[in-house]
Amino acid sequence: MPDVVTFGEVMAMFVAVEPGPLDEAEHFGVRLSGAEMNVAVGLSRLGYTVGYFGAVGDDPLGVRVRRELVAEGVDTGHLVRDPGAPTGFQLKSRVLSGDPTVVYFRRGSAASRLRWSGEAEKTVRSARHLHVTGIFPALTPHTRDFTFRAVEAARESGATVSFDPNLRPVLWADENDMVDTINRLAALADTVLPGRSEGTRLTGHENPRAIADFYLNRGAREVVVKLGSDGAAAYYRTGTVWEPAFPVRVVDTVGAGDGFAAGWISARLDGLDERAALRRACVVGALATTSEGDKDGLPTRVELGELLDDAA
């Protein structure tokens, strides 16, 4: 039985070797991407058993996805191979600072055809924790149904649920539908993990406390707002805890929020208090930005302990 279950789309990621516009790139390295996968890998490296639901094509990219997740210790027993659809992929520019350009090729992918099943329900109900993002429900009606059913099953079984909006407006045909769906999912979660800018887009509030209150008033138990270079803050009805950003040399910002989520979830599963959990989340999130791959910088339990000891 897994400690944590998550689900989503794992894509192959072709990263330009040379800095510059994507249309001028001639050489690419291959890695994997996917917000939920990043969280799964982060938690696995920290010592948790993680079950991952998804689908890949019957193609070389799908083989690579399965091989790398197995190597990371993630349970791929629920990773479906769909011979009728391809594994999604993306192109990503290389940058020396700031955010890279990312172009997706995921329409009609194997993951977009994944449907809820009795096996999925059984596995979700057996876990201690379910992690969900706002990406998967944006793909198709099937994946939206899967997401809501998973959250409902987790709540009924007594598992805790974390939700990261992970806004991808390009995946949504309608802004209002995006905001409504994301906020309905957030209201079903114990923990909501928005970034400050996406929180503003979803709630209409610019102040982090107001963003948090929006979700606390709708049922969330805690709201942790990622504030970028200003660190992060965890909000409760009874108060607020703030933690500064952990200083690192940033190579690529993609995946920082996923690392943050992995750090926070692991800390809460360990029974750490809010301040210690926030500290761990900030550290793991920062480490995710120290490499070009979305998950390459995520630490093991030993590496994390050494960093926290050094910082202390």
Short mmCIF file of the C-alpha atoms (twelve columns), coordinates in Angstrom:
data_MODEL
# 
_entry.id   MODEL 
# 
loop_
_atom_site.group_PDB 
_atom_site.id 
_atom_site.type_symbol 
_atom_site.label_atom_id 
_atom_site.label_alt_id 
_atom_site.label_comp_id 
_atom_site.label_asym_id 
_atom_site.label_seq_id 
_atom_site.Cartn_x 
_atom_site.Cartn_y 
_atom_site.Cartn_z 
_atom_site.pdbx_PDB_model_num 
ATOM 1   C CA . MET A 1   0.000   0.000  0.000   1 
ATOM 2   C CA . PRO A 2   1.521   3.333  -1.017  1 
ATOM 3   C CA . ASP A 3   2.105   6.239  1.325   1 
ATOM 4   C CA . VAL A 4   1.160   8.621  -1.466  1 
ATOM 5   C CA . VAL A 5   -0.753  8.306  -4.734  1 
ATOM 6   C CA . THR A 6   -0.694  10.814 -7.556  1 
ATOM 7   C CA . PHE A 7   -1.585  10.812 -11.242 1 
ATOM 8   C CA . GLY A 8   -1.002  12.839 -14.371 1 
ATOM 9   C CA . GLU A 9   0.859   12.922 -17.639 1 
ATOM 10  C CA . VAL A 10  4.570   12.173 -17.920 1 
ATOM 11  C CA . MET A 11  6.055   13.605 -21.094 1 
ATOM 12  C CA . ALA A 12  9.391   13.330 -22.772 1 
ATOM 13  C CA . MET A 13  11.163  16.679 -22.661 1 
ATOM 14  C CA . PHE A 14  13.610  17.705 -25.367 1 
ATOM 15  C CA . VAL A 15  15.812  20.408 -23.877 1 
ATOM 16  C CA . ALA A 16  17.922  22.607 -26.147 1 
ATOM 17  C CA . VAL A 17  21.628  22.241 -25.515 1 
ATOM 18  C CA . GLU A 18  22.497  25.806 -26.541 1 
ATOM 19  C CA . PRO A 19  20.841  28.924 -25.069 1 
ATOM 20  C CA . GLY A 20  18.601  30.831 -27.426 1 
ATOM 21  C CA . PRO A 21  15.235  30.686 -29.215 1 
ATOM 22  C CA . LEU A 22  13.767  27.237 -29.791 1 
ATOM 23  C CA . ASP A 23  13.466  27.760 -33.537 1 
ATOM 24  C CA . GLU A 24  17.252  28.148 -33.714 1 
ATOM 25  C CA . ALA A 25  18.105  25.097 -31.561 1 
ATOM 26  C CA . GLU A 26  19.864  22.241 -33.345 1 
ATOM 27  C CA . HIS A 27  20.749  19.875 -30.504 1 
ATOM 28  C CA . PHE A 28  18.549  18.580 -27.693 1 
ATOM 29  C CA . GLY A 29  18.991  16.450 -24.615 1 
ATOM 30  C CA . VAL A 30  16.159  14.191 -23.455 1 
ATOM 31  C CA . ARG A 31  14.607  14.243 -19.983 1 
ATOM 32  C CA . LEU A 32  11.176  13.660 -18.496 1 
ATOM 33  C CA . SER A 33  8.652   16.227 -17.354 1 
ATOM 34  C CA . GLY A 34  5.323   16.292 -15.585 1 
ATOM 35  C CA . ALA A 35  4.365   18.124 -12.416 1 
ATOM 36  C CA . GLU A 36  2.845   15.115 -10.681 1 
ATOM 37  C CA . MET A 37  5.773   12.920 -11.697 1 
ATOM 38  C CA . ASN A 38  8.182   15.443 -10.197 1 
ATOM 39  C CA . VAL A 39  6.329   15.254 -6.887  1 
ATOM 40  C CA . ALA A 40  6.289   11.446 -7.054  1 
ATOM 41  C CA . VAL A 41  10.043  11.309 -7.643  1 
ATOM 42  C CA . GLY A 42  10.700  13.887 -4.937  1 
ATOM 43  C CA . LEU A 43  8.730   11.874 -2.383  1 
ATOM 44  C CA . SER A 44  10.316  8.595  -3.468  1 
ATOM 45  C CA . ARG A 45  13.799  10.049 -3.011  1 
ATOM 46  C CA . LEU A 46  12.758  11.129 0.469   1 
ATOM 47  C CA . GLY A 47  11.869  7.559  1.358   1 
ATOM 48  C CA . TYR A 48  8.131   7.256  0.704   1 
ATOM 49  C CA . THR A 49  6.323   4.601  -1.304  1 
ATOM 50  C CA . VAL A 50  4.552   6.336  -4.166  1 
ATOM 51  C CA . GLY A 51  1.947   4.955  -6.561  1 
ATOM 52  C CA . TYR A 52  1.620   6.720  -9.909  1 
ATOM 53  C CA . PHE A 53  -1.356  6.500  -12.284 1 
ATOM 54  C CA . GLY A 54  -0.915  7.554  -15.880 1 
ATOM 55  C CA . ALA A 55  -0.660  6.313  -19.452 1 
ATOM 56  C CA . VAL A 56  2.040   6.278  -22.115 1 
ATOM 57  C CA . GLY A 57  2.107   5.163  -25.719 1 
ATOM 58  C CA . ASP A 58  3.509   1.879  -26.976 1 
ATOM 59  C CA . ASP A 59  6.571   3.721  -28.228 1 
ATOM 60  C CA . PRO A 60  10.216  4.381  -27.262 1 
ATOM 61  C CA . LEU A 61  9.289   7.460  -25.239 1 
ATOM 62  C CA . GLY A 62  6.830   5.396  -23.212 1 
ATOM 63  C CA . VAL A 63  9.527   2.806  -22.563 1 
ATOM 64  C CA . ARG A 64  11.822  5.558  -21.349 1 
ATOM 65  C CA . VAL A 65  9.168   6.955  -19.003 1 
ATOM 66  C CA . ARG A 66  8.604   3.574  -17.380 1 
ATOM 67  C CA . ARG A 67  12.323  2.825  -17.105 1 
ATOM 68  C CA . GLU A 68  13.171  6.129  -15.420 1 
ATOM 69  C CA . LEU A 69  10.281  5.960  -12.963 1 
ATOM 70  C CA . VAL A 70  11.233  2.422  -11.983 1 
ATOM 71  C CA . ALA A 71  14.818  3.602  -11.466 1 
ATOM 72  C CA . GLU A 72  13.479  6.324  -9.161  1 
ATOM 73  C CA . GLY A 73  11.593  3.784  -7.063  1 
ATOM 74  C CA . VAL A 74  8.124   4.950  -8.144  1 
ATOM 75  C CA . ASP A 75  5.515   2.191  -8.470  1 
ATOM 76  C CA . THR A 76  4.605   1.998  -12.176 1 
ATOM 77  C CA . GLY A 77  2.157   -0.880 -11.802 1 
ATOM 78  C CA . HIS A 78  -0.624  1.567  -12.640 1 
ATOM 79  C CA . LEU A 79  1.112   3.188  -15.610 1 
ATOM 80  C CA . VAL A 80  -0.984  2.051  -18.572 1 
ATOM 81  C CA . ARG A 81  0.506   1.334  -21.995 1 
ATOM 82  C CA . ASP A 82  -1.911  2.550  -24.679 1 
ATOM 83  C CA . PRO A 83  -1.065  1.236  -28.186 1 
ATOM 84  C CA . GLY A 84  -3.611  3.573  -29.758 1 
ATOM 85  C CA . ALA A 85  -2.052  6.890  -28.739 1 
ATOM 86  C CA . PRO A 86  1.445   8.395  -28.441 1 
ATOM 87  C CA . THR A 87  3.407   9.500  -25.414 1 
ATOM 88  C CA . GLY A 88  3.255   13.288 -25.134 1 
ATOM 89  C CA . PHE A 89  6.398   15.384 -25.401 1 
ATOM 90  C CA . GLN A 90  7.567   18.969 -25.174 1 
ATOM 91  C CA . LEU A 91  10.353  21.218 -26.416 1 
ATOM 92  C CA . LYS A 92  12.127  23.428 -23.909 1 
ATOM 93  C CA . SER A 93  14.616  26.219 -24.503 1 
ATOM 94  C CA . ARG A 94  17.782  26.531 -22.486 1 
ATOM 95  C CA . VAL A 95  18.166  29.745 -20.515 1 
ATOM 96  C CA . LEU A 96  20.986  31.184 -18.458 1 
ATOM 97  C CA . SER A 97  18.491  32.816 -16.083 1 
ATOM 98  C CA . GLY A 98  14.740  33.183 -15.724 1 
ATOM 99  C CA . ASP A 99  12.005  31.021 -17.193 1 
ATOM 100 C CA . PRO A 100 12.541  28.931 -20.344 1 
ATOM 101 C CA . THR A 101 10.153  28.697 -23.284 1 
ATOM 102 C CA . VAL A 102 8.164   25.453 -23.308 1 
ATOM 103 C CA . VAL A 103 6.065   24.154 -26.227 1 
ATOM 104 C CA . TYR A 104 3.805   21.134 -25.678 1 
ATOM 105 C CA . PHE A 105 2.851   18.324 -28.069 1 
ATOM 106 C CA . ARG A 106 0.283   16.461 -25.992 1 
ATOM 107 C CA . ARG A 107 -3.066  16.671 -27.803 1 
ATOM 108 C CA . GLY A 108 -4.494  13.150 -28.249 1 
ATOM 109 C CA . SER A 109 -1.776  11.634 -26.065 1 
ATOM 110 C CA . ALA A 110 -2.147  8.339  -24.218 1 
ATOM 111 C CA . ALA A 111 -2.492  10.122 -20.870 1 
ATOM 112 C CA . SER A 112 -5.383  12.216 -22.138 1 
ATOM 113 C CA . ARG A 113 -7.390  8.984  -22.636 1 
ATOM 114 C CA . LEU A 114 -6.951  7.650  -19.106 1 
ATOM 115 C CA . ARG A 115 -10.226 6.719  -17.412 1 
ATOM 116 C CA . TRP A 116 -11.235 6.119  -13.814 1 
ATOM 117 C CA . SER A 117 -11.347 2.449  -12.842 1 
ATOM 118 C CA . GLY A 118 -11.992 0.138  -9.936  1 
ATOM 119 C CA . GLU A 119 -8.248  -0.420 -9.664  1 
ATOM 120 C CA . ALA A 120 -7.659  3.312  -9.371  1 
ATOM 121 C CA . GLU A 121 -10.304 3.642  -6.681  1 
ATOM 122 C CA . LYS A 122 -8.890  0.733  -4.672  1 
ATOM 123 C CA . THR A 123 -5.365  2.146  -4.805  1 
ATOM 124 C CA . VAL A 124 -6.401  5.689  -3.888  1 
ATOM 125 C CA . ARG A 125 -8.421  4.391  -0.942  1 
ATOM 126 C CA . SER A 126 -5.403  2.444  0.330   1 
ATOM 127 C CA . ALA A 127 -3.049  5.460  0.465   1 
ATOM 128 C CA . ARG A 128 -2.310  7.828  3.317   1 
ATOM 129 C CA . HIS A 129 -2.203  10.835 1.031   1 
ATOM 130 C CA . LEU A 130 -3.346  11.912 -2.441  1 
ATOM 131 C CA . HIS A 131 -1.614  14.691 -4.376  1 
ATOM 132 C CA . VAL A 132 -3.492  16.374 -7.222  1 
ATOM 133 C CA . THR A 133 -2.757  19.234 -9.618  1 
ATOM 134 C CA . GLY A 134 -4.889  21.375 -11.905 1 
ATOM 135 C CA . ILE A 135 -3.128  20.101 -15.025 1 
ATOM 136 C CA . PHE A 136 -4.699  16.683 -15.486 1 
ATOM 137 C CA . PRO A 137 -8.349  17.819 -15.320 1 
ATOM 138 C CA . ALA A 138 -7.611  20.299 -18.122 1 
ATOM 139 C CA . LEU A 139 -6.745  17.628 -20.686 1 
ATOM 140 C CA . THR A 140 -10.097 15.941 -21.468 1 
ATOM 141 C CA . PRO A 141 -13.486 15.227 -19.884 1 
ATOM 142 C CA . HIS A 142 -12.129 11.764 -18.985 1 
ATOM 143 C CA . THR A 143 -9.174  13.152 -17.052 1 
ATOM 144 C CA . ARG A 144 -11.388 15.705 -15.309 1 
ATOM 145 C CA . ASP A 145 -13.727 12.924 -14.206 1 
ATOM 146 C CA . PHE A 146 -10.721 10.894 -13.028 1 
ATOM 147 C CA . THR A 147 -9.494  13.803 -10.929 1 
ATOM 148 C CA . PHE A 148 -12.761 14.488 -9.130  1 
ATOM 149 C CA . ARG A 149 -13.384 10.795 -8.504  1 
ATOM 150 C CA . ALA A 150 -9.902  10.365 -7.052  1 
ATOM 151 C CA . VAL A 151 -10.364 13.275 -4.656  1 
ATOM 152 C CA . GLU A 152 -13.767 11.978 -3.579  1 
ATOM 153 C CA . ALA A 153 -12.360 8.470  -2.949  1 
ATOM 154 C CA . ALA A 154 -9.474  9.860  -0.889  1 
ATOM 155 C CA . ARG A 155 -11.785 11.978 1.244   1 
ATOM 156 C CA . GLU A 156 -14.124 9.057  1.860   1 
ATOM 157 C CA . SER A 157 -11.228 6.818  2.918   1 
ATOM 158 C CA . GLY A 158 -9.810  9.385  5.347   1 
ATOM 159 C CA . ALA A 159 -6.637  10.131 3.368   1 
ATOM 160 C CA . THR A 160 -5.327  13.667 3.313   1 
ATOM 161 C CA . VAL A 161 -5.403  15.550 0.009   1 
ATOM 162 C CA . SER A 162 -3.049  18.235 -1.289  1 
ATOM 163 C CA . PHE A 163 -3.849  20.324 -4.348  1 
ATOM 164 C CA . ASP A 164 -1.483  22.459 -6.427  1 
ATOM 165 C CA . PRO A 165 -3.343  24.603 -9.008  1 
ATOM 166 C CA . ASN A 166 -0.384  24.452 -11.406 1 
ATOM 167 C CA . LEU A 167 -2.214  26.692 -13.838 1 
ATOM 168 C CA . ARG A 168 -1.754  25.935 -17.549 1 
ATOM 169 C CA . PRO A 169 -4.154  28.394 -19.242 1 
ATOM 170 C CA . VAL A 170 -3.150  27.160 -22.710 1 
ATOM 171 C CA . LEU A 171 -4.796  23.811 -21.899 1 
ATOM 172 C CA . TRP A 172 -8.171  25.368 -21.142 1 
ATOM 173 C CA . ALA A 173 -10.649 26.502 -23.799 1 
ATOM 174 C CA . ASP A 174 -12.359 28.883 -21.393 1 
ATOM 175 C CA . GLU A 175 -10.918 31.025 -18.574 1 
ATOM 176 C CA . ASN A 176 -14.094 30.848 -16.483 1 
ATOM 177 C CA . ASP A 177 -14.169 27.066 -16.762 1 
ATOM 178 C CA . MET A 178 -10.552 26.920 -15.634 1 
ATOM 179 C CA . VAL A 179 -11.131 29.119 -12.605 1 
ATOM 180 C CA . ASP A 180 -14.338 27.322 -11.609 1 
ATOM 181 C CA . THR A 181 -12.864 23.817 -11.944 1 
ATOM 182 C CA . ILE A 182 -9.627  24.652 -10.149 1 
ATOM 183 C CA . ASN A 183 -11.430 26.353 -7.279  1 
ATOM 184 C CA . ARG A 184 -13.899 23.479 -6.890  1 
ATOM 185 C CA . LEU A 185 -11.008 21.040 -6.593  1 
ATOM 186 C CA . ALA A 186 -9.182  23.314 -4.147  1 
ATOM 187 C CA . ALA A 187 -12.267 23.431 -1.922  1 
ATOM 188 C CA . LEU A 188 -12.098 19.625 -1.598  1 
ATOM 189 C CA . ALA A 189 -8.446  19.560 -0.497  1 
ATOM 190 C CA . ASP A 190 -6.925  19.701 2.970   1 
ATOM 191 C CA . THR A 191 -3.911  21.619 1.687   1 
ATOM 192 C CA . VAL A 192 -3.903  24.123 -1.184  1 
ATOM 193 C CA . LEU A 193 -0.523  25.156 -2.638  1 
ATOM 194 C CA . PRO A 194 -0.933  28.153 -4.962  1 
ATOM 195 C CA . GLY A 195 1.740   30.481 -6.221  1 
ATOM 196 C CA . ARG A 196 1.029   34.141 -5.543  1 
ATOM 197 C CA . SER A 197 0.337   35.112 -9.174  1 
ATOM 198 C CA . GLU A 198 -1.881  32.127 -9.924  1 
ATOM 199 C CA . GLY A 199 -3.672  32.676 -6.640  1 
ATOM 200 C CA . THR A 200 -4.481  36.202 -7.793  1 
ATOM 201 C CA . ARG A 201 -5.763  34.924 -11.121 1 
ATOM 202 C CA . LEU A 202 -7.966  32.349 -9.398  1 
ATOM 203 C CA . THR A 203 -9.346  34.435 -6.540  1 
ATOM 204 C CA . GLY A 204 -9.113  38.049 -7.699  1 
ATOM 205 C CA . HIS A 205 -7.047  38.930 -4.615  1 
ATOM 206 C CA . GLU A 206 -3.459  40.178 -4.704  1 
ATOM 207 C CA . ASN A 207 -2.685  39.937 -0.998  1 
ATOM 208 C CA . PRO A 208 -1.467  36.431 -0.033  1 
ATOM 209 C CA . ARG A 209 -3.545  36.478 3.162   1 
ATOM 210 C CA . ALA A 210 -6.666  37.239 1.117   1 
ATOM 211 C CA . ILE A 211 -5.817  34.447 -1.324  1 
ATOM 212 C CA . ALA A 212 -5.478  32.051 1.582   1 
ATOM 213 C CA . ASP A 213 -8.721  33.191 3.204   1 
ATOM 214 C CA . PHE A 214 -10.550 32.570 -0.074  1 
ATOM 215 C CA . TYR A 215 -9.695  28.859 0.179   1 
ATOM 216 C CA . LEU A 216 -9.868  28.571 3.965   1 
ATOM 217 C CA . ASN A 217 -13.417 29.884 3.830   1 
ATOM 218 C CA . ARG A 218 -14.278 27.216 1.265   1 
ATOM 219 C CA . GLY A 219 -13.050 24.250 3.275   1 
ATOM 220 C CA . ALA A 220 -9.261  24.009 3.056   1 
ATOM 221 C CA . ARG A 221 -7.462  23.292 6.323   1 
ATOM 222 C CA . GLU A 222 -4.235  25.066 5.338   1 
ATOM 223 C CA . VAL A 223 -3.143  27.224 2.408   1 
ATOM 224 C CA . VAL A 224 0.546   27.518 1.603   1 
ATOM 225 C CA . VAL A 225 1.311   30.397 -0.760  1 
ATOM 226 C CA . LYS A 226 4.588   30.296 -2.683  1 
ATOM 227 C CA . LEU A 227 6.048   33.797 -2.816  1 
ATOM 228 C CA . GLY A 228 9.058   33.269 -5.081  1 
ATOM 229 C CA . SER A 229 12.114  35.175 -3.892  1 
ATOM 230 C CA . ASP A 230 10.114  36.266 -0.824  1 
ATOM 231 C CA . GLY A 231 9.866   32.684 0.418   1 
ATOM 232 C CA . ALA A 232 6.542   31.123 1.348   1 
ATOM 233 C CA . ALA A 233 3.809   31.463 3.944   1 
ATOM 234 C CA . ALA A 234 1.408   28.935 5.454   1 
ATOM 235 C CA . TYR A 235 -1.963  30.334 6.440   1 
ATOM 236 C CA . TYR A 236 -4.464  29.001 8.962   1 
ATOM 237 C CA . ARG A 237 -7.586  30.377 10.532  1 
ATOM 238 C CA . THR A 238 -5.546  30.905 13.692  1 
ATOM 239 C CA . GLY A 239 -2.431  32.490 12.228  1 
ATOM 240 C CA . THR A 240 0.404   32.560 9.706   1 
ATOM 241 C CA . VAL A 241 3.877   31.051 9.434   1 
ATOM 242 C CA . TRP A 242 6.460   32.560 7.055   1 
ATOM 243 C CA . GLU A 243 9.777   31.217 5.819   1 
ATOM 244 C CA . PRO A 244 12.372  33.026 3.650   1 
ATOM 245 C CA . ALA A 245 13.572  31.578 0.371   1 
ATOM 246 C CA . PHE A 246 16.487  29.156 0.615   1 
ATOM 247 C CA . PRO A 247 19.483  30.658 -1.246  1 
ATOM 248 C CA . VAL A 248 20.768  28.641 -4.206  1 
ATOM 249 C CA . ARG A 249 22.263  29.294 -7.630  1 
ATOM 250 C CA . VAL A 250 19.227  29.097 -9.906  1 
ATOM 251 C CA . VAL A 251 19.684  27.310 -13.232 1 
ATOM 252 C CA . ASP A 252 16.062  26.665 -14.269 1 
ATOM 253 C CA . THR A 253 12.931  27.634 -12.321 1 
ATOM 254 C CA . VAL A 254 10.659  24.942 -13.812 1 
ATOM 255 C CA . GLY A 255 9.817   22.309 -11.214 1 
ATOM 256 C CA . ALA A 256 10.344  24.540 -8.186  1 
ATOM 257 C CA . GLY A 257 6.702   24.333 -7.143  1 
ATOM 258 C CA . ASP A 258 6.724   20.550 -7.515  1 
ATOM 259 C CA . GLY A 259 9.781   20.272 -5.308  1 
ATOM 260 C CA . PHE A 260 8.092   22.563 -2.809  1 
ATOM 261 C CA . ALA A 261 5.036   20.300 -2.780  1 
ATOM 262 C CA . ALA A 262 7.171   17.187 -2.258  1 
ATOM 263 C CA . GLY A 263 8.961   18.856 0.650   1 
ATOM 264 C CA . TRP A 264 5.730   19.996 2.280   1 
ATOM 265 C CA . ILE A 265 3.913   16.667 1.878   1 
ATOM 266 C CA . SER A 266 6.872   14.703 3.215   1 
ATOM 267 C CA . ALA A 267 7.183   16.967 6.232   1 
ATOM 268 C CA . ARG A 268 3.506   16.677 7.087   1 
ATOM 269 C CA . LEU A 269 3.613   12.891 6.695   1 
ATOM 270 C CA . ASP A 270 6.599   12.942 9.065   1 
ATOM 271 C CA . GLY A 271 4.498   14.833 11.584  1 
ATOM 272 C CA . LEU A 272 6.576   18.026 11.484  1 
ATOM 273 C CA . ASP A 273 4.993   21.273 12.625  1 
ATOM 274 C CA . GLU A 274 4.117   24.092 10.249  1 
ATOM 275 C CA . ARG A 275 7.393   25.983 10.566  1 
ATOM 276 C CA . ALA A 276 9.599   22.935 10.069  1 
ATOM 277 C CA . ALA A 277 7.408   21.795 7.166   1 
ATOM 278 C CA . LEU A 278 7.672   25.182 5.504   1 
ATOM 279 C CA . ARG A 279 11.422  25.183 5.936   1 
ATOM 280 C CA . ARG A 280 11.735  21.777 4.305   1 
ATOM 281 C CA . ALA A 281 9.422   22.775 1.460   1 
ATOM 282 C CA . CYS A 282 11.447  25.913 0.723   1 
ATOM 283 C CA . VAL A 283 14.694  23.939 0.694   1 
ATOM 284 C CA . VAL A 284 13.444  21.168 -1.607  1 
ATOM 285 C CA . GLY A 285 11.765  23.687 -3.902  1 
ATOM 286 C CA . ALA A 286 14.961  25.702 -4.157  1 
ATOM 287 C CA . LEU A 287 17.065  22.636 -4.905  1 
ATOM 288 C CA . ALA A 288 14.764  21.787 -7.817  1 
ATOM 289 C CA . THR A 289 15.935  24.983 -9.544  1 
ATOM 290 C CA . THR A 290 19.630  24.064 -9.423  1 
ATOM 291 C CA . SER A 291 19.597  21.830 -12.527 1 
ATOM 292 C CA . GLU A 292 18.212  21.921 -16.062 1 
ATOM 293 C CA . GLY A 293 15.968  18.882 -15.593 1 
ATOM 294 C CA . ASP A 294 12.685  19.370 -13.748 1 
ATOM 295 C CA . LYS A 295 13.468  16.617 -11.229 1 
ATOM 296 C CA . ASP A 296 17.248  16.300 -11.379 1 
ATOM 297 C CA . GLY A 297 17.937  18.583 -8.399  1 
ATOM 298 C CA . LEU A 298 15.490  16.904 -6.006  1 
ATOM 299 C CA . PRO A 299 17.388  15.617 -2.953  1 
ATOM 300 C CA . THR A 300 17.496  12.267 -1.206  1 
ATOM 301 C CA . ARG A 301 16.641  12.074 2.486   1 
ATOM 302 C CA . VAL A 302 20.351  12.045 3.385   1 
ATOM 303 C CA . GLU A 303 21.164  15.031 1.155   1 
ATOM 304 C CA . LEU A 304 18.246  16.996 2.566   1 
ATOM 305 C CA . GLY A 305 19.316  16.255 6.140   1 
ATOM 306 C CA . GLU A 306 22.857  17.433 5.438   1 
ATOM 307 C CA . LEU A 307 21.627  20.671 3.864   1 
ATOM 308 C CA . LEU A 308 19.272  21.418 6.744   1 
ATOM 309 C CA . ASP A 309 22.031  20.697 9.249   1 
ATOM 310 C CA . ASP A 310 24.444  22.994 7.400   1 
ATOM 311 C CA . ALA A 311 21.827  25.758 7.188   1 
ATOM 312 C CA . ALA A 312 21.098  25.462 10.891  1 
# 
